XYZ file of C-alpha atoms in Angstrom:
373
model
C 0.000 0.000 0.000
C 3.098 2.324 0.523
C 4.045 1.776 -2.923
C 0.721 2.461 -4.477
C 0.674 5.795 -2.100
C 3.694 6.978 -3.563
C 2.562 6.284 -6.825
C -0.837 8.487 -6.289
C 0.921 11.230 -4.834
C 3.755 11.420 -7.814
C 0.813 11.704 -10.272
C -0.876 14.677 -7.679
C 1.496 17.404 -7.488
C 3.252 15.210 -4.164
C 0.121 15.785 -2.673
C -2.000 12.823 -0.679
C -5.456 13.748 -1.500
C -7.261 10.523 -2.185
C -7.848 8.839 -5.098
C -8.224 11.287 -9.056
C -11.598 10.808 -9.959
C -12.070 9.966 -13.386
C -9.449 7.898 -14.538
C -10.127 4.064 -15.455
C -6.735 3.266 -13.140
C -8.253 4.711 -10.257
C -11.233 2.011 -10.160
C -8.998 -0.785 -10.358
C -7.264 0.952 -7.439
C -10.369 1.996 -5.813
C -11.833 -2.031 -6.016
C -7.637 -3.195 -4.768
C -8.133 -1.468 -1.401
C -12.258 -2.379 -0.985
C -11.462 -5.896 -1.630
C -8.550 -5.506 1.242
C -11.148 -3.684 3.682
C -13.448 -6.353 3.180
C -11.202 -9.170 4.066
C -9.941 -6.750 7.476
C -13.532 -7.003 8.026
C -14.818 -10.533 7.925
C -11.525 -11.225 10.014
C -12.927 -9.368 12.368
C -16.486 -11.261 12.564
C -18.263 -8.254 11.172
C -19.700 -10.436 8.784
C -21.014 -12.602 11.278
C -25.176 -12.626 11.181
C -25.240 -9.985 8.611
C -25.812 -9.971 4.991
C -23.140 -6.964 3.289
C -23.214 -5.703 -0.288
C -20.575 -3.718 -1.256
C -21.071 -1.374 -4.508
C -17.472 0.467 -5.417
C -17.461 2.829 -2.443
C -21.137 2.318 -1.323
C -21.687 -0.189 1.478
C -24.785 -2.271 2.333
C -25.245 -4.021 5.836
C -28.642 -6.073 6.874
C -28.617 -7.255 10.021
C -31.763 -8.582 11.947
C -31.751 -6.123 15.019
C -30.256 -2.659 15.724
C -27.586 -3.803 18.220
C -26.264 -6.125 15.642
C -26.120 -3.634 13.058
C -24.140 -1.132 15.615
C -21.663 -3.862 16.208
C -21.252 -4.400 12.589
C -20.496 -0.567 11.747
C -18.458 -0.233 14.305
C -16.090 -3.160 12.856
C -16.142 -1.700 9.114
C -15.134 1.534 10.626
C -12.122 -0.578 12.443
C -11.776 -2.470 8.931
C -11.036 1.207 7.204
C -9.085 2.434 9.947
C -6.883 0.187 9.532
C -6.258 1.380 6.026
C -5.613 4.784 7.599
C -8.962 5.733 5.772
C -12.339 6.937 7.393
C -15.919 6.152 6.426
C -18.319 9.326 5.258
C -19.849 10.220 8.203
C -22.667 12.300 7.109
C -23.550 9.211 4.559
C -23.501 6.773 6.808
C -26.780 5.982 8.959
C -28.943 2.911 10.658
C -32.447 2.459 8.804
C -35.253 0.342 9.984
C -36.838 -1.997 7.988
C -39.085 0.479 6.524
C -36.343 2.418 4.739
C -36.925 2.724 0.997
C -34.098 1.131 -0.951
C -34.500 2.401 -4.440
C -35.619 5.754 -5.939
C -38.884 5.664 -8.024
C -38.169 9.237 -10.078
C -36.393 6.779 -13.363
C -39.142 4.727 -13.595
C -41.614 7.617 -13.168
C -39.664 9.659 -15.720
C -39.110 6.728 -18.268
C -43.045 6.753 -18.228
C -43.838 10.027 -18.769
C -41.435 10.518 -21.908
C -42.785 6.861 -23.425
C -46.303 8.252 -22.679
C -45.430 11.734 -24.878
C -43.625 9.201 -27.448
C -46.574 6.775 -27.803
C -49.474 10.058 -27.837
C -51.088 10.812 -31.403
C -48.601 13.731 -33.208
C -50.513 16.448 -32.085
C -49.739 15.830 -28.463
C -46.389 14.667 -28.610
C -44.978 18.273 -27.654
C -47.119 19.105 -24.922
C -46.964 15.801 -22.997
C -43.119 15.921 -23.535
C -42.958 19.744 -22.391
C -44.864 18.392 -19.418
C -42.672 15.601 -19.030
C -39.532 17.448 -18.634
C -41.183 20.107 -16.589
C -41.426 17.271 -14.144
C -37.799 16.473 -14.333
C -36.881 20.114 -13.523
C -39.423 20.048 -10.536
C -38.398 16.452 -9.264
C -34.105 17.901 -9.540
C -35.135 20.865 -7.644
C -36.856 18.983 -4.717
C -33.685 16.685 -4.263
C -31.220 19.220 -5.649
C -30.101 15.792 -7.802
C -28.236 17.291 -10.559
C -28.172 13.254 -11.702
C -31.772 13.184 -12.423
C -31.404 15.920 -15.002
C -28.942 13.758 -16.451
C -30.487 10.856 -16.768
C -33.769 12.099 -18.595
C -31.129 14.138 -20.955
C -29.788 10.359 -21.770
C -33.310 8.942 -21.729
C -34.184 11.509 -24.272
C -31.195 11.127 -26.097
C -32.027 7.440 -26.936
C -35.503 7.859 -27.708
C -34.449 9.522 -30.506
C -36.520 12.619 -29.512
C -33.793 15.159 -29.769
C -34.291 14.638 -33.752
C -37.928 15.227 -34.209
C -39.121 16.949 -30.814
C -35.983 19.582 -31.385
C -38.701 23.255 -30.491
C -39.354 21.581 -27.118
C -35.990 19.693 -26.067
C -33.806 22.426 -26.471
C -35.249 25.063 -24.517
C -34.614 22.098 -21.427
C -31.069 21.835 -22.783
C -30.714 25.692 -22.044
C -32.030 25.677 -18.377
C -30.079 22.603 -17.687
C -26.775 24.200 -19.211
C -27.311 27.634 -17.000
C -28.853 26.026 -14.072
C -26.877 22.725 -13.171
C -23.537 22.918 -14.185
C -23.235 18.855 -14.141
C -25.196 18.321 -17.051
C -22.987 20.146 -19.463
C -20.951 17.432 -20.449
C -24.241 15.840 -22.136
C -26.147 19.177 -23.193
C -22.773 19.635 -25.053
C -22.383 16.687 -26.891
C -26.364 17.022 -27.328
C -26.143 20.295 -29.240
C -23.282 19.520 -31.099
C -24.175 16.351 -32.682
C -27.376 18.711 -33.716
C -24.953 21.139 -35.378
C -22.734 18.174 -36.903
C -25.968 16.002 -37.958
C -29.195 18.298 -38.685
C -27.013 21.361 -39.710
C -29.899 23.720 -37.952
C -28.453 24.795 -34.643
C -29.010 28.329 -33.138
C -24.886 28.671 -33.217
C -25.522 32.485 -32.019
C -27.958 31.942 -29.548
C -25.698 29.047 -27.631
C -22.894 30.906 -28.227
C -24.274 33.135 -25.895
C -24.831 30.575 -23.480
C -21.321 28.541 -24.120
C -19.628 32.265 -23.212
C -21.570 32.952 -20.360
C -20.772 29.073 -19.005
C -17.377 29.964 -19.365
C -17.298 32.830 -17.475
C -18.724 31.407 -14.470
C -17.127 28.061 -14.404
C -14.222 29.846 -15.210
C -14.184 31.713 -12.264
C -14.945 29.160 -9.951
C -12.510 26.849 -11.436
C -14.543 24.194 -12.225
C -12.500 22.642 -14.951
C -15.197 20.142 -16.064
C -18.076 21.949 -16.838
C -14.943 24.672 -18.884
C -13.520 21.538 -20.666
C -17.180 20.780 -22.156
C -18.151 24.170 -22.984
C -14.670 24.929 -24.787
C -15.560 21.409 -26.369
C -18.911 22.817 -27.776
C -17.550 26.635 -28.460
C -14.717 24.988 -30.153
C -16.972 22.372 -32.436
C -19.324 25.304 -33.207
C -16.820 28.234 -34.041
C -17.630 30.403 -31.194
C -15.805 32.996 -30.414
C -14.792 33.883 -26.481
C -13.797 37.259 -25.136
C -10.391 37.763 -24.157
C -11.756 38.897 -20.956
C -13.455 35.580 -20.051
C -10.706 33.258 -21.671
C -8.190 35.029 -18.603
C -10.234 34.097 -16.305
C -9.894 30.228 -17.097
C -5.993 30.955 -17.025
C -6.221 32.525 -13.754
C -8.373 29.931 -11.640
C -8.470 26.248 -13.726
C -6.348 23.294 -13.939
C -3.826 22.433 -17.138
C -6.226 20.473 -18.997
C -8.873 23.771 -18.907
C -5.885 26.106 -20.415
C -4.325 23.721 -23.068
C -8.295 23.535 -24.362
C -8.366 27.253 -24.333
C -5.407 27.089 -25.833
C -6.216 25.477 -28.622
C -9.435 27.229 -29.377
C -7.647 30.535 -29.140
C -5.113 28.684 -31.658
C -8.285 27.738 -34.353
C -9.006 31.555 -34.211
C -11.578 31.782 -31.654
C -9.836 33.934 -29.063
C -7.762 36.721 -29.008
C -4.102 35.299 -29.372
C -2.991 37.645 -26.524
C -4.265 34.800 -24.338
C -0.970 33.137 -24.896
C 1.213 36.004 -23.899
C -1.332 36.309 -20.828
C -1.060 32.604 -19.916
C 2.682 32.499 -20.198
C 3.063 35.069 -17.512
C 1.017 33.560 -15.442
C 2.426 29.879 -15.290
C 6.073 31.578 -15.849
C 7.411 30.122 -12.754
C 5.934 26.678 -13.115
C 8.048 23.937 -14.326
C 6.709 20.661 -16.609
C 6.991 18.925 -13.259
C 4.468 20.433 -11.525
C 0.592 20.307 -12.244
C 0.941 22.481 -15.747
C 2.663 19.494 -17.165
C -0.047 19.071 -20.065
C 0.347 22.711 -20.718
C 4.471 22.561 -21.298
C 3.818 19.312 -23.719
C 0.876 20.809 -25.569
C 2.819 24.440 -25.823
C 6.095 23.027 -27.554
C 4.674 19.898 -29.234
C 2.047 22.455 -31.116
C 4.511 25.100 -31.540
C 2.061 27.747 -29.921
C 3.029 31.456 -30.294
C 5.200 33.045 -27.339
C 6.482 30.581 -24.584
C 9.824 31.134 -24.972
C 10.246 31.334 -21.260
C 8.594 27.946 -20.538
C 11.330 25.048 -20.303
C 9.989 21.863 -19.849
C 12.930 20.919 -16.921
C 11.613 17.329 -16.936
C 13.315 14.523 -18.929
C 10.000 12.654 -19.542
C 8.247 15.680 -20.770
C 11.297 16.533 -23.212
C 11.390 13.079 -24.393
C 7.697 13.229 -25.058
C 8.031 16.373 -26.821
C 10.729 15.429 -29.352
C 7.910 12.530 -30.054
C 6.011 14.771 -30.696
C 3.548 13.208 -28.796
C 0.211 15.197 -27.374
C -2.329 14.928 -25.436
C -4.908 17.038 -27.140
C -6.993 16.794 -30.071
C -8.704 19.723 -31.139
C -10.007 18.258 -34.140
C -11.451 15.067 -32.968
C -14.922 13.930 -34.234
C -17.449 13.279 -31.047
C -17.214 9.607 -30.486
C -20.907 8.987 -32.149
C -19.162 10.264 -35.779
C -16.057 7.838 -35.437
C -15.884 6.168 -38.967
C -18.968 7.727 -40.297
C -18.297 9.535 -43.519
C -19.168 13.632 -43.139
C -22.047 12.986 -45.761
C -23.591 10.568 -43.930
C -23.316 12.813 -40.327
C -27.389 13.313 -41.131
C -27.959 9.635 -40.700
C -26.169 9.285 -36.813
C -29.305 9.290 -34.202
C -27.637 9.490 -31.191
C -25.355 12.334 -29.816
C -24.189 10.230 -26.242
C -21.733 7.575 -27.216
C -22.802 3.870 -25.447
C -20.420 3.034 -22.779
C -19.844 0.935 -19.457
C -19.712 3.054 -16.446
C -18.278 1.424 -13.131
C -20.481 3.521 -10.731
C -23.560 5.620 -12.796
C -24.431 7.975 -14.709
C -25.320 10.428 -12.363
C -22.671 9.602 -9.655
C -20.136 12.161 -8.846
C -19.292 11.214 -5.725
C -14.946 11.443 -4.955
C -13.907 7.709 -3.918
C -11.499 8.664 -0.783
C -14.202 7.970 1.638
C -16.944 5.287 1.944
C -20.776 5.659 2.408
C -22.090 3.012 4.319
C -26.169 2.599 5.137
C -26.490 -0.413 7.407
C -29.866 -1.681 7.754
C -31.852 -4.024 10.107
């Protein structure tokens, strides 16, 4: 475990802050140490008269009385310790038996947009309006940015995006503004619009994409700026120099060498690279602006004449020529479709496996644990 500490924190800056969220490596690690924690725990008889699920992080415990189910917590939270790890407090809690186990809100959901697919024409849009009225109601309730993004996938393959287009993307909008988590699939929603139906409002979501930009930018929330430099990027829009500094000034690498790349296609002012040099000036390429130091001298990006790589592996990479950044890569749903036939591609979110949801965000250096009698 020392070893796989040291190799986390090398890849973080030297820092010990859990496990990065998002890369494939980190389930493997993630399931590595919950397979260990559940062998410290049946070793120490917390398994003993209980029934325990355990779901990536997420931990299930039945046992038949409330004493039981006390004893069994308290030897998971032994189990963890010993890992030098803590449970989730605030997530963790005793139900009775009564407890509901499952949310209703997809089926419910599922039913309403089938009902509005399955009405005669003429009622289609209002039963589908009403439908993901409902959605924005039920998210609001349980401030459950995931529900928004599950009826965004749900819609996506009903196939209603194509024909129900003066209803859906008014929803797109409020989710975009409104819950920054959904921007990764309003984004590759409107552009496989531009890409396959060649009708998209560009001006009217450029707005939007801009105004994204300049929020998430200055909050540093490099997701939601990495998908809405995706879109503005795939749609030609053009960002103020004003809002691009703001990404420089508060986001990770990955944000700038995005921005970076727009403002290399022509869509911001190229000032932004004098702007962004001074600011990472006294950064080296083995620090946390790595990406930006490989994607700067592989791409041969104006100004950055001050920025040495001072890292062997980044220099060797460089003389590779080898980068990390693609600005002109196809959406996944267009891979080896020919451009004529973009019109004939239904779906805009690509099928995949996910290891822990669609709507689940949660950061996997702690563990939620419900235990249940």
């Amino acid at each position: 475990m020392n070893r796989l500490d040291l190799i986390l924190r090398a890849g973080q800056d030297g820092q010990t802050v859990g496990i990065p969220v998002g890369p494939d490596a980190s389930r493997y690690i993630a399931e590595v140490i919950g397979t260990a924690i559940d062998r410290e725990f049946v070793s120490r008889g917390g398994a003993t008269g209980c029934a325990v699920l355990r779901h990536v992080d997420d931990v299930w415990i039945g046992a038949d009385s409330h004493a039981t189910a006390e004893a069994a917590l308290w030897k998971y939270r032994e189990a963890i310790r010993a890992f030098e790890l803590d449970i989730n407090e605030a997530k963790t809690q005793i139900y009775s038996e009564s407890f509901r186990y499952s949310d209703s809100w997809p089926t419910d959901l599922a039913s309403r947009i089938e009902f509005a697919l399955d009405s005669p024409s003429r009622r289609v849009s209002e039963r589908l309006r009403a439908a993901l009225e409902h959605a924005f109601s039920l998210t609001s309730a349980a401030s459950d940015d995931g529900i928004l993004k599950y009826t965004l996938r749900y819609l996506d393959k009903s196939t209603l995006p194509a024909g129900q287009w003066a209803v859906v993307e008014p929803f797109l909008k409020r989710a975009a503004v409104h819950y920054g988590h959904t921007v990764d699939y309003v984004a590759r929603i409107i552009v496989w619009r531009h890409l396959a139906k060649r009708d998209l409002d560009t001006d009217a979501w450029g707005t939007i994409l801009v105004g994204l930009l300049d929020r998430h930018g200055r909050l540093g929330n490099d997701a939601e700026v990495c998908w809405a430099l995706y879109a503005a990027l795939r749609l030609g829009v053009t960002i103020p120099i004003g809002t691009a500094l703001e990404v420089v000034r508060n986001c990770g690498a990955m944000s700038i060498v995005a921005l970076l790349s727009t403002a290399y296609a022509g869509f911001v002012d190229r000032a932004i690279f004098e702007a962004t040099e001074n600011v990472i000036m006294g950064e080296s390429a083995s620090g946390p602006y790595w990406p930006v130091f490989l994607e700067w001298r592989v791409r041969d990006w104006p100004e950055g004449v001050f920025l040495l790589p001072d890292n062997d592996l980044i220099e060797e990479l460089i003389e590779q020529s080898i980068s990390i950044f693609d600005a002109g890569k196809l959406p996944s749903v267009f891979r080896d479709v020919d451009e004529n036939d973009f019109g004939e591609v239904d779906h805009a979110i690509e099928q995949r496996s996910s290891y822990d949801g669609d709507w689940d965000d949660e950061e996997e250096e702690e563990d939620d644990i419900s235990v249940n009698f």
